[in-house]
Structures are given as structure tokens and as C-alpha cells.
PDB file of C-alpha atoms in Angstrom:
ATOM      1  CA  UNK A   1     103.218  93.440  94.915  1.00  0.00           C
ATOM      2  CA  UNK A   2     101.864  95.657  92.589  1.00  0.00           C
ATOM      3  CA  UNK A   3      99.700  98.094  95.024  1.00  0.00           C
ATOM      4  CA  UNK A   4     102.746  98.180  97.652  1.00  0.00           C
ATOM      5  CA  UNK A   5     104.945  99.203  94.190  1.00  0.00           C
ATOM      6  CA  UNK A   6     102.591 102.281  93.404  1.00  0.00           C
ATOM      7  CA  UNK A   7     102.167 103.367  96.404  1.00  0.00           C
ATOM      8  CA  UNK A   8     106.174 103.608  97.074  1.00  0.00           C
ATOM      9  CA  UNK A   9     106.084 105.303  93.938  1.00  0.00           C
ATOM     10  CA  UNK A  10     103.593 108.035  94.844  1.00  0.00           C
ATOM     11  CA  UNK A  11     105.019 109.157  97.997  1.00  0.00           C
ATOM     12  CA  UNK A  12     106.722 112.560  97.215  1.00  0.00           C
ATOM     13  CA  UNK A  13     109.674 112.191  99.906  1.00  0.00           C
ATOM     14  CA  UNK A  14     110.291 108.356  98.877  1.00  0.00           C
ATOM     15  CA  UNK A  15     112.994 107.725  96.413  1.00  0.00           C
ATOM     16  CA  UNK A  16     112.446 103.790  94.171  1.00  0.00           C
ATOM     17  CA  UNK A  17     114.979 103.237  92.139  1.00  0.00           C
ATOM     18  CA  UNK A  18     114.800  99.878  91.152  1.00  0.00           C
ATOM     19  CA  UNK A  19     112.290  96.880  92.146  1.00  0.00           C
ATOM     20  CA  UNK A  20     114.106  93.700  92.752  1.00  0.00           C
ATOM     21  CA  UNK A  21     112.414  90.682  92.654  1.00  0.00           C
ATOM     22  CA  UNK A  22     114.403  88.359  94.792  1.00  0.00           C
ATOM     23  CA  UNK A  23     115.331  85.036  96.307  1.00  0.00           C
ATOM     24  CA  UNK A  24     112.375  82.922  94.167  1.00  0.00           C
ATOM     25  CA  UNK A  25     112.098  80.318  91.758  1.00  0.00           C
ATOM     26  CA  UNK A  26     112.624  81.989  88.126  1.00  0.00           C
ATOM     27  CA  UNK A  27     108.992  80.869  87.032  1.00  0.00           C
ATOM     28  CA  UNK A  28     107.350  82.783  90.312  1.00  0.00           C
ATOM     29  CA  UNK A  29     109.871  85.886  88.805  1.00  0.00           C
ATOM     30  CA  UNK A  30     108.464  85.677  85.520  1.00  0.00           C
ATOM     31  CA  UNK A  31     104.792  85.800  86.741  1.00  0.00           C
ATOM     32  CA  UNK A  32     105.523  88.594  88.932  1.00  0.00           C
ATOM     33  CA  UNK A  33     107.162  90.431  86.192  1.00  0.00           C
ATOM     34  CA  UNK A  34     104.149  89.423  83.850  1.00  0.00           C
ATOM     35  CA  UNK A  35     102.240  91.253  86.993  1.00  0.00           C
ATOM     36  CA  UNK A  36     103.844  94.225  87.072  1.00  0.00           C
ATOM     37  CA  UNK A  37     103.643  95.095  83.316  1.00  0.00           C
ATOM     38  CA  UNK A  38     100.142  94.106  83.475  1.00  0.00           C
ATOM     39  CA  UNK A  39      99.596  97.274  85.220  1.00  0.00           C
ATOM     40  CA  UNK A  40      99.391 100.090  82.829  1.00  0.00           C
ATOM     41  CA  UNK A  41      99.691 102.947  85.613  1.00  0.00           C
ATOM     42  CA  UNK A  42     102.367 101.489  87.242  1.00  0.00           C
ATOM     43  CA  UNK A  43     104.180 100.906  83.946  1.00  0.00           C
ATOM     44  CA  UNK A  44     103.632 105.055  83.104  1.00  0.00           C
ATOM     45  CA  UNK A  45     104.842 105.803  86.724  1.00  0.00           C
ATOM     46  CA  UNK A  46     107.894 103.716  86.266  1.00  0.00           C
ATOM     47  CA  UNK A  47     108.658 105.032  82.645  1.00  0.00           C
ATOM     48  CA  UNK A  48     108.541 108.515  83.440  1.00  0.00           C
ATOM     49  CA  UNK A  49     112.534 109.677  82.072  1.00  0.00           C
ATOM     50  CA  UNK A  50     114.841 110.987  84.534  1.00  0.00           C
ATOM     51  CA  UNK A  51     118.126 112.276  83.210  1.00  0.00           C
ATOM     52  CA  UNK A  52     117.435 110.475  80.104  1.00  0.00           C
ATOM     53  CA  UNK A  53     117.259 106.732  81.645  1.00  0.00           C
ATOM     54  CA  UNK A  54     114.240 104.717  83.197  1.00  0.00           C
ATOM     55  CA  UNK A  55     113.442 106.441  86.356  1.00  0.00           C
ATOM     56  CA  UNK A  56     112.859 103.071  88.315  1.00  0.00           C
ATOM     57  CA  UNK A  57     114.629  99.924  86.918  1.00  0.00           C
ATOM     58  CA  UNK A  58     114.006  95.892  86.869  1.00  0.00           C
ATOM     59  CA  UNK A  59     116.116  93.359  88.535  1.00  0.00           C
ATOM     60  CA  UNK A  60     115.576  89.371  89.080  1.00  0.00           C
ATOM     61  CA  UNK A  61     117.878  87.308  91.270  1.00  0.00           C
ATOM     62  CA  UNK A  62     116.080  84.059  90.882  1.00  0.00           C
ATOM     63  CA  UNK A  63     117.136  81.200  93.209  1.00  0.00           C
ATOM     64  CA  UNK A  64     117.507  77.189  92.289  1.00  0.00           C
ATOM     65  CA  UNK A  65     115.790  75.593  94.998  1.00  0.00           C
ATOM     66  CA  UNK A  66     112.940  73.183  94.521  1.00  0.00           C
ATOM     67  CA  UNK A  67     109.601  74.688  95.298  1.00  0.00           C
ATOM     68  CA  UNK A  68     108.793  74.942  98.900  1.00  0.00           C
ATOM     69  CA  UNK A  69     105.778  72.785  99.855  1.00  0.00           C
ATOM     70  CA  UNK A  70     102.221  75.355 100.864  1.00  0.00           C
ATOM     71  CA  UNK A  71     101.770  73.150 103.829  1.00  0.00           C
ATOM     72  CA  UNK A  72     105.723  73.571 105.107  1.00  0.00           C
ATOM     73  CA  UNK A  73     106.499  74.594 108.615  1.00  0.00           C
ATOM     74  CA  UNK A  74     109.887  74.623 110.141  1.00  0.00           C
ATOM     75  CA  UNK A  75     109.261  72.440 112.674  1.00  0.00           C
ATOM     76  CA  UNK A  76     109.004  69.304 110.559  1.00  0.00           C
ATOM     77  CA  UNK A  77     112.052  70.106 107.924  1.00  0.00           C
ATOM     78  CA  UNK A  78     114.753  67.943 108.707  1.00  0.00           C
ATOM     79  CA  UNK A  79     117.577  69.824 106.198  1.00  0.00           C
ATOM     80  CA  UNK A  80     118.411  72.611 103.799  1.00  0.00           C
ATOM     81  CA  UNK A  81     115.493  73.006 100.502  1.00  0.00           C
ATOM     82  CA  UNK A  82     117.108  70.610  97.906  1.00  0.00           C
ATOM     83  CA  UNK A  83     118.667  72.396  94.535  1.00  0.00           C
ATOM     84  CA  UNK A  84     116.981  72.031  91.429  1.00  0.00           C
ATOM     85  CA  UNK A  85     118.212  69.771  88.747  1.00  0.00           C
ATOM     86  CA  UNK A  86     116.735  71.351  86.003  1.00  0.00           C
ATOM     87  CA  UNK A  87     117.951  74.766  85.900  1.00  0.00           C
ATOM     88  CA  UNK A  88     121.781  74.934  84.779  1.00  0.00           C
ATOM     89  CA  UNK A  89     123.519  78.121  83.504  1.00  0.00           C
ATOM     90  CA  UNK A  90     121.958  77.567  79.826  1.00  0.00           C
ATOM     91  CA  UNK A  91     118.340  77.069  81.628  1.00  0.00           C
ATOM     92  CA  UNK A  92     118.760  79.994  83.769  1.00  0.00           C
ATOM     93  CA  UNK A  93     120.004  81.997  80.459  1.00  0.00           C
ATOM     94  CA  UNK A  94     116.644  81.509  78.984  1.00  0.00           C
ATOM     95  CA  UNK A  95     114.716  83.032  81.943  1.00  0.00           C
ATOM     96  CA  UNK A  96     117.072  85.938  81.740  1.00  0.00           C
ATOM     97  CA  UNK A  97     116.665  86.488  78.054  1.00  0.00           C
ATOM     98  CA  UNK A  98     112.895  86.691  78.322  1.00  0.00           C
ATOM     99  CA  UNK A  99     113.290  88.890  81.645  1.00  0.00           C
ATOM    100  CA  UNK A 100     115.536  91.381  79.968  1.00  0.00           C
ATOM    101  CA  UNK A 101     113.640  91.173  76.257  1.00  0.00           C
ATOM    102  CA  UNK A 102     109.907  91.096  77.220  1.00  0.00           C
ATOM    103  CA  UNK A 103     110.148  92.365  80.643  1.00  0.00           C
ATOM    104  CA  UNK A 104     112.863  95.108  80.501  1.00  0.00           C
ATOM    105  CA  UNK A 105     114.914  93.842  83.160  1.00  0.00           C
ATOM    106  CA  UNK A 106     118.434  95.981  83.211  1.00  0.00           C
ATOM    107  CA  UNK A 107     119.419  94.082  86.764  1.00  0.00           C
ATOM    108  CA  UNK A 108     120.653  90.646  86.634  1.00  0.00           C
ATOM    109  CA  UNK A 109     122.175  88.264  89.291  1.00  0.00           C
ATOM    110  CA  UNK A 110     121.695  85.165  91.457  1.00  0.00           C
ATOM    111  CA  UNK A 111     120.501  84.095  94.843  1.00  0.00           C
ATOM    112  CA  UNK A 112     120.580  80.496  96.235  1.00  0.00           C
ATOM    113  CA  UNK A 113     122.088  77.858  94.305  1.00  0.00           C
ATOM    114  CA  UNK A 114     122.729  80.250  91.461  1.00  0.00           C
ATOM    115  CA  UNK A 115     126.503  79.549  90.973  1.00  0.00           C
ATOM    116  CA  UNK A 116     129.334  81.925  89.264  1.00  0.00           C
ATOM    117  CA  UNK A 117     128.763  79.876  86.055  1.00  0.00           C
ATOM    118  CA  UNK A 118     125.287  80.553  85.670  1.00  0.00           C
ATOM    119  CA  UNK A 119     126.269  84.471  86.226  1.00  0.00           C
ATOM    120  CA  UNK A 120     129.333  84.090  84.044  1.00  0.00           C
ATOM    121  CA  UNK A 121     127.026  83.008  81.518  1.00  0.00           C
ATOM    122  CA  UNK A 122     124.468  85.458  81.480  1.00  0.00           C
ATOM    123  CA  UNK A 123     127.168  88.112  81.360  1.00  0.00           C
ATOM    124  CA  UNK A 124     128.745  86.376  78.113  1.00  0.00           C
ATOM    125  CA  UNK A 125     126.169  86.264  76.357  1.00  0.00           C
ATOM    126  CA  UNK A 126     123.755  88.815  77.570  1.00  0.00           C
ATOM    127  CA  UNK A 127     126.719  91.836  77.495  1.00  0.00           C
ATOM    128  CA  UNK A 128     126.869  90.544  73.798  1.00  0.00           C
ATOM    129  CA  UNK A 129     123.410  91.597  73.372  1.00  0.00           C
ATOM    130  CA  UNK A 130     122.986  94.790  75.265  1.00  0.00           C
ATOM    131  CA  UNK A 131     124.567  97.311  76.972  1.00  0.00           C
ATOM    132  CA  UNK A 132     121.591  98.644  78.883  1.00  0.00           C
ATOM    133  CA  UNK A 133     121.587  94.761  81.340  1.00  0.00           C
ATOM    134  CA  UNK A 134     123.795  94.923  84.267  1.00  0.00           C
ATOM    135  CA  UNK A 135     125.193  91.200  85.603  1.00  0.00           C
ATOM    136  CA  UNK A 136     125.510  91.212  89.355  1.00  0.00           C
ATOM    137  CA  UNK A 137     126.987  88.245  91.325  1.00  0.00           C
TER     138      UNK A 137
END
């Protein structure tokens, strides 16, 4: 992730302006964003003020499906990936909080099994808190 992010960024005719980590379970999310900041350069590149915001910004749309199986192959699922039972609005709230407070994550939102009253939620009471986080559905 973190090579194909700085090289994006280093092309001169290529415009990032946001890296959205998408459609994965909210503990994969956090050790991508964990990744990412690990990464000194790529945290300068990404810092570097344009028009006096971030130039490129965070987003996580985590999902709530159970974790897909290394071994998995089409052929042999017989259904849709179950949902998660564990991860309600106020569990998904707590992933968000340390996205937007450690990580810096101004781009919020959902992707499967993420329902309006998880995002409902994290607008509440993350709005609250900051102006700088957008809530997407």
C-alpha cells in the first residue's frame, strides 16, 4: 500500500487527494493506517499544506463481515460472507475515534453491513468533537 501511495504522490501530472481505505474489516483499517503513518516520507509528502488544509486526506469505510477464510475460493461458497456480531454502532464508534484521533482520518463512512445507525452515530458524536471529520453514508 504504502509504495503504490508514494509513488501516486510523486508523479507531477497525478492529482491524490485523499486515500481511502475501503471495503475491510475495521481491524485490517487500523493496521493499514498504523502502516501508513509508519512511513515518515510518506507522512511529509502527505502533510505538505495546500490552501491552508492537508494536501491529501484520510478516509476508512470499514465493512462488518466476518473475516474471509485465506484458503476461500468461490467455487466452494455456498452464500453471502456472514455479518459480524460484534461490531454495532457503539463498536464501530470506537474504531472511528481512534481513526480520526491517532490516525487523522477527516473521511468517515460505511461499506457492507455498516447500517445508517452506525453512520448516524459516528456523525452524533464525532461532529460533537470536530469539525475537521466528514460522515459519509
Amino acid at each position: 500500500v504504502v509504495v503504490v501511495v508514494v509513488v501516486a504522490l510523486r508523479l507531477p501530472w497525478f492529482s491524490v487527494l485523499a486515500i481511502l481505505l475501503n471495503c475491510a474489516e475495521p481491524e485490517s483499517i487500523t493496521m493499514a493506517l498504523k502502516q501508513l503513518h509508519a512511513d515518515s516520507e510518506l507522512m511529509e509528502m502527505m502533510n505538505i499544506q495546500q490552501k491552508g488544509r492537508r494536501r491529501v486526506l484520510l478516509g476508512a469505510y470499514a465493512n462488518r463481515l466476518t473475516p474471509v477464510a485465506k484458503d476461500w475460493e468461490l467455487s466452494s461458497s455456498d452464500g453471502p460472507q456472514p455479518m459480524r456480531s460484534d461490531l454495532g454502532p457503539k463498536d464501530y464508534l470506537s474504531y472511528a475515534q481512534q481513526w480520526t484521533n491517532q490516525y487523522h482520518v477527516q473521511l468517515l463512512g460505511g461499506c457492507c453491513g455498516i447500517t445508517p445507525k452506525h453512520i448516524a452515530l459516528l456523525h452524533k458524536e464525532l461532529s460533537s468533537s470536530s469539525s475537521s471529520t466528514t460522515t459519509s453514508p
